Coordinates of C-alpha atoms and ligand atoms in Angstrom, one line a residue:
X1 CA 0.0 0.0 0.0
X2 CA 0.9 3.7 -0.6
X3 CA 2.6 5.3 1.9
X4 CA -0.5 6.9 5.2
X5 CA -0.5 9.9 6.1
X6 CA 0.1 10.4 9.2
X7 CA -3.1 11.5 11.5
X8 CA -2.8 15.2 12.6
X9 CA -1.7 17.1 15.3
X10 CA -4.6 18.0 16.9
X11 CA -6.5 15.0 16.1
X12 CA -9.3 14.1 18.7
X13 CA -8.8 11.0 20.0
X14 CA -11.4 10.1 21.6
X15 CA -14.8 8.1 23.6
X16 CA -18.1 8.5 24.0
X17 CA -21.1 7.7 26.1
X18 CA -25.0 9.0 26.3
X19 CA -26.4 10.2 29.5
X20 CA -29.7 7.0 29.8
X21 CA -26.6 4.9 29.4
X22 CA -24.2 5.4 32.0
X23 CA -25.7 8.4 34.3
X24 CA -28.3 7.1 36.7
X25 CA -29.7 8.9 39.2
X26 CA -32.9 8.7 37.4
X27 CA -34.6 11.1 39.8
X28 CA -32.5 12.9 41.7
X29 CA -32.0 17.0 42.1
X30 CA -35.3 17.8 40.1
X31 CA -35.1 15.8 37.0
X32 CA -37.9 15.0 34.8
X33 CA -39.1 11.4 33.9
X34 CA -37.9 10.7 29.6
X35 CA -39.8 8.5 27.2
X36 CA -37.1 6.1 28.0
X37 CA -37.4 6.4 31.9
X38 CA -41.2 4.8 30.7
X39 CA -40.6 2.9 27.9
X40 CA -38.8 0.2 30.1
X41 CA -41.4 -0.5 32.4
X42 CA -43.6 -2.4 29.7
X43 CA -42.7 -5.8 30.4
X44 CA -40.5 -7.6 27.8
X45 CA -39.2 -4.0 26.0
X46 CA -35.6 -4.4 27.2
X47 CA -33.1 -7.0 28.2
X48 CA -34.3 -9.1 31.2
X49 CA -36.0 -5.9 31.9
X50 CA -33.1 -3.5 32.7
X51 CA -33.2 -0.2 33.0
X52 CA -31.2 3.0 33.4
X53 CA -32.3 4.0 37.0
X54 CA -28.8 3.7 38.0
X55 CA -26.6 2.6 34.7
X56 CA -23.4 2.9 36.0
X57 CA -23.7 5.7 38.1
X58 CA -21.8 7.9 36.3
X59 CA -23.5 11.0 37.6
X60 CA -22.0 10.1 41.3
X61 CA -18.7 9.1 39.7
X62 CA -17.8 11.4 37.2
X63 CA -14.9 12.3 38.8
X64 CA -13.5 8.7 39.3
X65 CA -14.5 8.3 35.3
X66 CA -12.4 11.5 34.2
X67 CA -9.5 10.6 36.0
X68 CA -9.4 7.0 34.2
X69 CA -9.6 9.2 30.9
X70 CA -7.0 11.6 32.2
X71 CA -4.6 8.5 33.0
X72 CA -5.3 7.7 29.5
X73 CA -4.6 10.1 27.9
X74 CA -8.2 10.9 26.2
X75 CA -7.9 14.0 24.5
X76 CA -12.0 13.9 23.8
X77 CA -14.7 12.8 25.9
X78 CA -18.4 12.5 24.0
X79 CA -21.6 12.4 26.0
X80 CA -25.1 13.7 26.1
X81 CA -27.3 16.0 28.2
X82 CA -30.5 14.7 29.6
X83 CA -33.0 17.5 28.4
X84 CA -35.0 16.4 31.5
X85 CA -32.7 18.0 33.9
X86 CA -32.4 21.3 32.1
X87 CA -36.3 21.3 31.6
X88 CA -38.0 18.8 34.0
X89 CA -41.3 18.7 31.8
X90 CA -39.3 19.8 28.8
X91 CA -39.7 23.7 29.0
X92 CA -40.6 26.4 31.6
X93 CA -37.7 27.3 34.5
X94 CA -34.8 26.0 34.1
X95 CA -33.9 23.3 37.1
X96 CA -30.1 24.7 38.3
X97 CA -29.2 21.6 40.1
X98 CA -29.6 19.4 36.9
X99 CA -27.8 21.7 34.8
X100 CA -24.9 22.2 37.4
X101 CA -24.4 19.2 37.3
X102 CA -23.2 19.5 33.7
X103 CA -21.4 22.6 34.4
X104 CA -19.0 20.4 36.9
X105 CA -18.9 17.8 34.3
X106 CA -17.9 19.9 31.5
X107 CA -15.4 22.2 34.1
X108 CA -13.6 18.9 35.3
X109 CA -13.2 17.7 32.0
X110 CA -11.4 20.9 30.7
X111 CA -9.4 21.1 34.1
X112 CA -8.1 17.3 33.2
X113 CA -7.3 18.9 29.2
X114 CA -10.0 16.6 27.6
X115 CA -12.2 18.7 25.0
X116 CA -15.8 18.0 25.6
X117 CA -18.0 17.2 22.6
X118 CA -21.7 17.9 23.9
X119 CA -24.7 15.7 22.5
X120 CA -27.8 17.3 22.8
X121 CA -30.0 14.9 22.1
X122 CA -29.5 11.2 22.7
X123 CA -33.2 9.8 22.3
X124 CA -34.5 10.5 26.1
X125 CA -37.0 13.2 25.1
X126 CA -38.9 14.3 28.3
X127 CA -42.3 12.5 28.5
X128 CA -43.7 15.3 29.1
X129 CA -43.5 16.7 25.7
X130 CA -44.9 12.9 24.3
X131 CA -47.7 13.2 26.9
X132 CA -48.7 17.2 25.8
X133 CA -48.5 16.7 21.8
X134 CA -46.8 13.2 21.2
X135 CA -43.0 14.7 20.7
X136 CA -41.7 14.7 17.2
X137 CA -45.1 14.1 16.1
X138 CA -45.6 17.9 16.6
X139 CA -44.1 20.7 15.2
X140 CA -44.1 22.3 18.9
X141 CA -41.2 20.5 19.5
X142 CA -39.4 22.4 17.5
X143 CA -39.4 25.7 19.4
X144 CA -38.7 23.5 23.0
X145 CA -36.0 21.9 21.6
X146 CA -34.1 25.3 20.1
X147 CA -35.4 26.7 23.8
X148 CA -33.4 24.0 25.4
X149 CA -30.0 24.2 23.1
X150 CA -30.1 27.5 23.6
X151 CA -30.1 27.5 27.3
X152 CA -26.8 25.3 26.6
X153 CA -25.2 27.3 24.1
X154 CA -25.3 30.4 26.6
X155 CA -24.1 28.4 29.4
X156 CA -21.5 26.7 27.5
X157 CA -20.6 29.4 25.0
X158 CA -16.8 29.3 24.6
X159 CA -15.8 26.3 27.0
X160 CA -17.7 23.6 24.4
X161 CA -16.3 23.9 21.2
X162 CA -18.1 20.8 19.2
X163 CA -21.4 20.2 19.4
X164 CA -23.6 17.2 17.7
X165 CA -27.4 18.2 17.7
X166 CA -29.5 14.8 17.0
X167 CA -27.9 11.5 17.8
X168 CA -28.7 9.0 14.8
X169 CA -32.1 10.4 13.8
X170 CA -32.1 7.4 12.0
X171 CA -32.3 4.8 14.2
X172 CA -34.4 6.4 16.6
X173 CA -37.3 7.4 14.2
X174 CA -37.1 4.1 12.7
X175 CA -37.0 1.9 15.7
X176 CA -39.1 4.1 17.7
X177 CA -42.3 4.3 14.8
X178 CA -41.3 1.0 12.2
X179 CA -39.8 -1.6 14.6
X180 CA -41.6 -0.4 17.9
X181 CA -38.6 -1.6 20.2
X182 CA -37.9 2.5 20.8
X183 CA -40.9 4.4 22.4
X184 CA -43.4 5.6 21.6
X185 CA -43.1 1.5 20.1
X186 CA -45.3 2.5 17.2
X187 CA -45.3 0.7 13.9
X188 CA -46.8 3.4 11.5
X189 CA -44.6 4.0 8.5
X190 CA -46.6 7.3 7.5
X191 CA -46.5 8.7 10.8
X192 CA -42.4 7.8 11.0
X193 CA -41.7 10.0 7.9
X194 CA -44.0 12.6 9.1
X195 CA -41.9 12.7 12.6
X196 CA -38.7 12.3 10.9
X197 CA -39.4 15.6 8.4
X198 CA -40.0 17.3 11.9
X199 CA -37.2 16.1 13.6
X200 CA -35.0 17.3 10.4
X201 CA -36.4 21.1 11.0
X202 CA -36.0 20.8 14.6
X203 CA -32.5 20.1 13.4
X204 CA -31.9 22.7 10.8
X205 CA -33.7 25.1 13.8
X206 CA -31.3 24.1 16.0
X207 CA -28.3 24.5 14.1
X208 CA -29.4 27.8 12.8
X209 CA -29.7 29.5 16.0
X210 CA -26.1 28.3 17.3
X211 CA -24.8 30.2 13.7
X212 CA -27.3 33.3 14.5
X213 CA -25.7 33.5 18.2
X214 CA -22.2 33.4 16.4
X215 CA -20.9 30.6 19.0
X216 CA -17.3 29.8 18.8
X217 CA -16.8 26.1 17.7
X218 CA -18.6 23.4 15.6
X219 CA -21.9 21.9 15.4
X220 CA -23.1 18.7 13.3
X221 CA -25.5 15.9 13.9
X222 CA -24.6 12.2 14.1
X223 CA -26.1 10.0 11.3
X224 CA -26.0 6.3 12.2
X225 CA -24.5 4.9 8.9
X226 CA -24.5 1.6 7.5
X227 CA -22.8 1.6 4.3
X228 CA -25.1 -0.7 1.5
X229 CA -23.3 -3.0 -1.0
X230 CA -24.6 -5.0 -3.8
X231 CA -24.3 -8.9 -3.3
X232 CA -23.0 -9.5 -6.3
X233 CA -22.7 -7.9 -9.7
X234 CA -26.6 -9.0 -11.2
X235 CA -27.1 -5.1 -12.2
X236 CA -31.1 -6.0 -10.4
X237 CA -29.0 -6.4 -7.5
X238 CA -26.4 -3.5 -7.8
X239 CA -30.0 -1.4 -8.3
X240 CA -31.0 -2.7 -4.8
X241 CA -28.0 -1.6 -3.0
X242 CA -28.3 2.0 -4.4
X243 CA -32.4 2.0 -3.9
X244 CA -31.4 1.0 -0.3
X245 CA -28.3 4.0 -0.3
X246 CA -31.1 6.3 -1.0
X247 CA -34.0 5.7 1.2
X248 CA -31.3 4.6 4.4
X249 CA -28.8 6.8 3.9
X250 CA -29.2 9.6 1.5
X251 CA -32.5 10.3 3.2
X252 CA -30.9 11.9 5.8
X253 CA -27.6 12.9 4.9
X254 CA -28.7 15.0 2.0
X255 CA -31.3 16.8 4.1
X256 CA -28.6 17.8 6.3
X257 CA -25.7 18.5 3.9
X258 CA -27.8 20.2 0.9
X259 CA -31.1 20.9 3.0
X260 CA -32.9 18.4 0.1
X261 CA -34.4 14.7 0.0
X262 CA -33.2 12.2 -2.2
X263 CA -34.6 11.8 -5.6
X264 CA -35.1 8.3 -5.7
X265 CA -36.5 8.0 -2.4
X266 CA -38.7 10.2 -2.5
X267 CA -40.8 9.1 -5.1
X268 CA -41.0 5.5 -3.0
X269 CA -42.3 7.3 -0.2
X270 CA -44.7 9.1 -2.7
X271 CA -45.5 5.2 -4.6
X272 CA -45.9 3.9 -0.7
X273 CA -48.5 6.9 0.3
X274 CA -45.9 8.1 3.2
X275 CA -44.3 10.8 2.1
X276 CA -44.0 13.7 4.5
X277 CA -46.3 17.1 4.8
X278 CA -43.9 19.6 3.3
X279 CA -45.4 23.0 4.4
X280 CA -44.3 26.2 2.6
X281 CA -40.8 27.3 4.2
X282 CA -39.9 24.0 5.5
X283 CA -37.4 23.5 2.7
X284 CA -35.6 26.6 3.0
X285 CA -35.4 26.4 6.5
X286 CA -33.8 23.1 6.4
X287 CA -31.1 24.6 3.8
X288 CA -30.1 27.6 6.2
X289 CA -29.4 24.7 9.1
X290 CA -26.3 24.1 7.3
X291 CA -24.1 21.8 9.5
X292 CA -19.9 22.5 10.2
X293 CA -19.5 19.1 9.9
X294 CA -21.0 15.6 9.6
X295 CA -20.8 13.3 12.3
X296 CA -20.8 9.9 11.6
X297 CA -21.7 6.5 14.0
X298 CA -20.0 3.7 12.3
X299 CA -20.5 -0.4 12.9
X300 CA -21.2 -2.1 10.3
X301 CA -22.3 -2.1 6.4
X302 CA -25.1 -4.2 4.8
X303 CA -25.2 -6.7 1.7
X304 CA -28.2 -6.7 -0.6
X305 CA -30.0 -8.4 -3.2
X306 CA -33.1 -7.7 -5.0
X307 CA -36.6 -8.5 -3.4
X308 CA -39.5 -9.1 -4.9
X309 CA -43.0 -7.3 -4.2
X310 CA -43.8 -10.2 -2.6
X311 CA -40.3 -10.6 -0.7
X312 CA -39.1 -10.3 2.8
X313 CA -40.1 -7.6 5.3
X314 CA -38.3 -6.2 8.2
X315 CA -37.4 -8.7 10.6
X316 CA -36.7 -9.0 14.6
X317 CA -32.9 -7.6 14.9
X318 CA -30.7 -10.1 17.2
X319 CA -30.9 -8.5 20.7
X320 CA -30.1 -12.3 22.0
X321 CA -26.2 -12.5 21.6
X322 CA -26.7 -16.0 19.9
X323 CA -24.9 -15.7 16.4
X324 CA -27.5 -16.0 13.3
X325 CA -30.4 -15.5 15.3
X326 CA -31.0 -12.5 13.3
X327 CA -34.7 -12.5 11.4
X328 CA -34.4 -12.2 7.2
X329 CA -35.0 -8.6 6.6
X330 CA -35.9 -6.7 3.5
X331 CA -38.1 -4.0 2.0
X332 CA -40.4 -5.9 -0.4
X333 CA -40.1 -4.2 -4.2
X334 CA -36.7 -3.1 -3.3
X335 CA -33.9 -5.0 -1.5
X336 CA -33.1 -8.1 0.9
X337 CA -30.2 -8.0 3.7
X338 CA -28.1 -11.0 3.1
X339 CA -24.8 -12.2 4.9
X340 CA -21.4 -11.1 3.8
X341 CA -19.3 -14.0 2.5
X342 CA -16.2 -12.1 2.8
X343 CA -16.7 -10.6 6.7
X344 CA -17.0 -12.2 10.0
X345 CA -20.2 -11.0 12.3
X346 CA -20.2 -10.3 16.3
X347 CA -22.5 -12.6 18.6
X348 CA -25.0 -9.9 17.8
X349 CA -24.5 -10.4 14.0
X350 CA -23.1 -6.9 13.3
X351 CA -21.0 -7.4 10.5
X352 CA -17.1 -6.5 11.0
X353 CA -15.9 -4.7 8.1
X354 CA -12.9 -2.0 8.9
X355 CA -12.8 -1.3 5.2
X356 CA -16.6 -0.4 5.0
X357 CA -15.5 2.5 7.9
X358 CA -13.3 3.9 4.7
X359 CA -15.8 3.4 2.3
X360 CA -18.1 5.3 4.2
X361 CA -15.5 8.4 4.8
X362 CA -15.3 8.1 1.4
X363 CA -19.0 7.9 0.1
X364 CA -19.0 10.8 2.2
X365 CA -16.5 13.2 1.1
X366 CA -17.1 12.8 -2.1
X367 CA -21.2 13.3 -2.0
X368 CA -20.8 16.3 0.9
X369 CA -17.2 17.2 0.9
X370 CA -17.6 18.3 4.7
X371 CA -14.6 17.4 7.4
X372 CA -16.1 14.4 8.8
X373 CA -16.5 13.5 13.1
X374 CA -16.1 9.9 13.9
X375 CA -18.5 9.7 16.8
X376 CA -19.0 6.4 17.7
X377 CA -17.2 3.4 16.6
X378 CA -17.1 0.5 18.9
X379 CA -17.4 -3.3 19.8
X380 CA -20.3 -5.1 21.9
X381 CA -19.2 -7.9 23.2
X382 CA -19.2 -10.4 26.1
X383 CA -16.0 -9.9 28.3
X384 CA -14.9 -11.7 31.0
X385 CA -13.2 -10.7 34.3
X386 CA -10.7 -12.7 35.2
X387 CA -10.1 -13.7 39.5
X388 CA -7.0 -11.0 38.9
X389 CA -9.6 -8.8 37.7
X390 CA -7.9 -8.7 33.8
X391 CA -10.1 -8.7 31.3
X392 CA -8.3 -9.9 28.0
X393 CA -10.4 -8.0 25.3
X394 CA -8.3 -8.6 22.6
X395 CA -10.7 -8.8 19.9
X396 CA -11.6 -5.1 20.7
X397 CA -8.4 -4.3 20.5
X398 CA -8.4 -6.1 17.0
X399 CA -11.5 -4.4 16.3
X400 CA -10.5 -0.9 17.1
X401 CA -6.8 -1.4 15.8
X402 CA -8.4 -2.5 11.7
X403 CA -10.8 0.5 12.1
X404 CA -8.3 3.3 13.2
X405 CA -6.2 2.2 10.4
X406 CA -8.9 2.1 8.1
X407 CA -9.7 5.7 9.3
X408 CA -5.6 6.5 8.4
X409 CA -6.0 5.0 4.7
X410 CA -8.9 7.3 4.4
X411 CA -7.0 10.6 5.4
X412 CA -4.3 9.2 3.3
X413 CA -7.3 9.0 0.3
X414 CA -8.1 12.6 0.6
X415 CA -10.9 12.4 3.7
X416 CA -10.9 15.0 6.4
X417 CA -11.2 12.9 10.0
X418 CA -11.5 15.7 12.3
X419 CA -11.8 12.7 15.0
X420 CA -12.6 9.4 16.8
X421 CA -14.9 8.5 19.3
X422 CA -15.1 5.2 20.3
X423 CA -18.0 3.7 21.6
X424 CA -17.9 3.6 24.8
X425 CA -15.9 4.7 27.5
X426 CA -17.0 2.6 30.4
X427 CA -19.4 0.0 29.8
X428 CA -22.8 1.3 29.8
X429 CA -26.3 -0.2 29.5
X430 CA -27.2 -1.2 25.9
X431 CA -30.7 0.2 25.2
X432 CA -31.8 -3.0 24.7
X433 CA -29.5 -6.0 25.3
X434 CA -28.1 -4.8 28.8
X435 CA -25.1 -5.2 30.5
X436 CA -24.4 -8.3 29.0
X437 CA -22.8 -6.5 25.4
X438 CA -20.1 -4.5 26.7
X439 CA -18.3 -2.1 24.6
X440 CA -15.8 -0.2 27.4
X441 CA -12.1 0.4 28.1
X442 CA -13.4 0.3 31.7
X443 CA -15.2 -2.7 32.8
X444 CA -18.0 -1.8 35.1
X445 CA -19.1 -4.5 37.4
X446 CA -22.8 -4.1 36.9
X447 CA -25.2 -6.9 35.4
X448 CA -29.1 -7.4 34.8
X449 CA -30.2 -7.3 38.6
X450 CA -28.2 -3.9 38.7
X451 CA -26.3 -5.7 42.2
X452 CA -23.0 -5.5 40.9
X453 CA -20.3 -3.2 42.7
X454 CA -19.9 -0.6 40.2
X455 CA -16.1 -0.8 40.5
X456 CA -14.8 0.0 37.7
X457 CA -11.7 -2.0 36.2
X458 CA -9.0 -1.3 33.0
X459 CA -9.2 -3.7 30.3
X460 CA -6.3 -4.6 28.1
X461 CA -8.0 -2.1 25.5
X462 CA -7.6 0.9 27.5
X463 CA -4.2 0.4 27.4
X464 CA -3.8 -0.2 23.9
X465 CA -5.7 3.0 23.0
X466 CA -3.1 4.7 26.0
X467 CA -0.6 3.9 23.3
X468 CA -2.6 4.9 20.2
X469 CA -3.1 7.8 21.8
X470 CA 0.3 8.6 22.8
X471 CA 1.7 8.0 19.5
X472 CA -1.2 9.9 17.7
X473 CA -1.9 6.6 15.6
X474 CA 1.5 5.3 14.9
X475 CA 1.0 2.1 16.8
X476 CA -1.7 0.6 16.1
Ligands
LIG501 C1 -25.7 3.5 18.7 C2 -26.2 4.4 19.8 O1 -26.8 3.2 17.9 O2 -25.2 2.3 19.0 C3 -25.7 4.0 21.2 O3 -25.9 5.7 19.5 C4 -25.7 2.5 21.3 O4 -26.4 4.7 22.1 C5 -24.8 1.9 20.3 O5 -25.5 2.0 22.6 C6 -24.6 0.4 20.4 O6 -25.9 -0.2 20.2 P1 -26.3 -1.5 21.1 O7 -27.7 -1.8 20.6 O8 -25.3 -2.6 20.8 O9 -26.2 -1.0 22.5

């Protein structure tokens, strides 16, 4: 291979979490119940029932957590804000203690020289807001929402320098109104794409008003991209890959690159009777949201063939960590997901591809030519703790390792990788499989009947990215 390029100075190396994931404290100092705070209590919705009433407690141990990071080396540290602790019921007065307790976070982090990248929205909209007008089912949310960032963007103006506005739009409008395993656990495809087009001008709104308040720094949102490849070279099956391109991918990423929807997928959702309500405005409002950059969660890409009509429809996803339990899953009329001949899959059957992380930096730059954020990248698996309390994670370490260096090649190709945000920090709780798919440098020990100790241990990965780190990507 040509000779990489060698990552750049100021690269951001760095991790990322969500706050339903690791912060706990469900209720405590004022905050506000989210749709996910509910959503758990019906029976059989998440693993063995888990929830995040306590996660891993980072709110109580965010110190402890930042000084594992600091040890490391971290130069980045990605996480989200609960929008019930800023606005209990999702707007009216501001709840101090809640948002203080960001203001320490965000302070500590700075005083240990990690740069923090603020989510400000990681799927835990507060039930209030689903209970008063159904949430992004209403264009209401659109003014609480640019209320809320903008109580963030004063209090944070100057010491948060990237911001990422929605956390894969994607998954959450699709899992939360096709698949109903996300609340509100609808399956309504008309009312999906009539939430999504709202969530894009909530968005847009969003991102317009941090340019309008001329705050220092970055924003973007963070698309959940699974690059789509044809099977084979049957042209019917080439077609299939790009269809699917259009209405997974392009269907979002052109909305918030060019402030336009795909042509192609479009007139699907127009042949299907669920195309959005476009009111007069909404498209130039969604062109003057203009991101700084694109942000990008990256974990796996997806093999197609051609599907009849009469063909496969979506399927249950693997949330058992058995290997091929996956469901067939499809869109009938336009494509089928089959498995990769030439990749290996995790217990969960997410396919491992490194070079489909450079062929989506790629697809990328060359459709958007915007620097590109890498913020989440990452490994669920099963680890063990050993009775030294080791924890031998090597194939994360193999994981990470092929993905960075895909990440190289495609700075080397012409990409710009502004940085790298692994996914996670500490383990967390999975949304829906638990603690039993970790993804962490830090083990936490924590498990389904949330008795575990919460101590937190170093796995072999955290000091293999100590060394990526400290050689900004030489060793791999
Ligand atoms: C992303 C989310 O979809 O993938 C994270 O932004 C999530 O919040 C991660 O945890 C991994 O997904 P899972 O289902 O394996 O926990």
């Amino acid at each position: 291979y040509k000779q990489l390029k060698a990552f750049p100075k100021d690269f951001l190396w760095g991790s990322a979490s969500a706050a339903y994931q690791v912060e706990g404290a469900w209720n405590e100092d004022g905050k506000g119940p989210s749709v996910w705070d509910e959503f758990v209590k019906i029976p059989g919705k998440t693993f063995k029932g888990t929830n995040g009433e306590l996660a891993v407690d980072h709110y109580h141990r965010y110190k402890e957590d930042i000084a594992l990071m600091k040890e490391q080396g971290l130069k980045a540290y990605r996480f989200s804000i609960a929008w019930t602790r800023i606005f209990p019921n999702g707007r009216g007065e501001i709840n101090q203690a809640g948002l203080d307790f960001y203001i320490n976070l965000v302070d500590e982090l700075i005083a240990n020289g990690i740069e923090p990248l603020v989510t400000l929205y990681h799927w835990d909209l507060p039930q209030a807001l689903q209970d008063e007008y159904m949430g992004w089912e209403s264009r209401q949310v659109i003014d609480d929402f640019v209320n809320y960032a903008t109580v963030l963007f004063e209090t944070f103006r100057g010491k948060v320098k990237y911001w990422i506005s929605l956390n894969e739009q994607n998954i959450f409008i699709q899992l939360g109104y096709l698949m109903a395993v996300h609340p509100p656990a609808v399956v309504d495809p008309k009312r999906m794409y009539e939430a999504n087009h709202i969530a894009n001008l909530a968005n847009a709104s969003v991102i317009k008003k941090f340019h309008e308040m001329d705050m220092p720094g970055q924003i973007g949102p963070s698309f959940a991209y699974t690059p789509n490849y044809s099977f084979d070279s049957n042209p019917l099956n080439v077609l299939a890959a790009e269809d699917t391109e259009d209405i997974m991918a392009n269907f979002w990423l052109d909305v918030y690159a060019w402030g336009e929807y795909p042509i192609f997928a479009m007139n699907y959702l127009k042949e299907q009777g669920v195309a959005p309500t476009i009111e007069p405005g909404d498209m130039a409002l969604l062109k003057e949201g203009k991101p700084d950059f694109l942000g990008v969660n990256y974990y796996q890409t997806a093999t197609h063939v051609f599907n009849p009509l009469n063909g496969v429809g979506m399927g249950k996803m693997n949330t058992s960590g058995k290997k091929g339990s996956s469901e067939e899953t499809g869109m009938p009329g336009v494509s089928k997901k089959v498995a990769n001949p030439f990749i290996d899959r995790t217990n969960w059957d997410w396919e491992i591809d490194p070079q489909g992380l450079r062929i989506a930096l790629r697809r990328m730059t060359s459709r958007y030519r915007m620097p590109i954020l890498i913020t989440e990248n990452g490994l669920g698996e099963y680890d063990k703790i050993t009775e030294t309390n080791e924890i031998h994670d090597d194939y994360r370490i193999n994981y990470l390792s092929s993905h960075v260096k895909a990440i190289q090649e495609a700075i080397t190709d012409g990409v710009t990788v502004l940085g790298y945000c692994t996914w996670s920090y500490t383990d967390l709780l999975s949304w829906l499989n638990g603690y039993q798919k970790r993804y962490g440098f830090v083990y936490v020990d924590q498990d389904e009947t949330q008795n575990g100790s919460l101590t937190r241990y170093k796995k072999d990965s955290y000091y293999w990215y100590q060394n990526v780190i400290a050689t900004n990507g030489e060793e791999l």
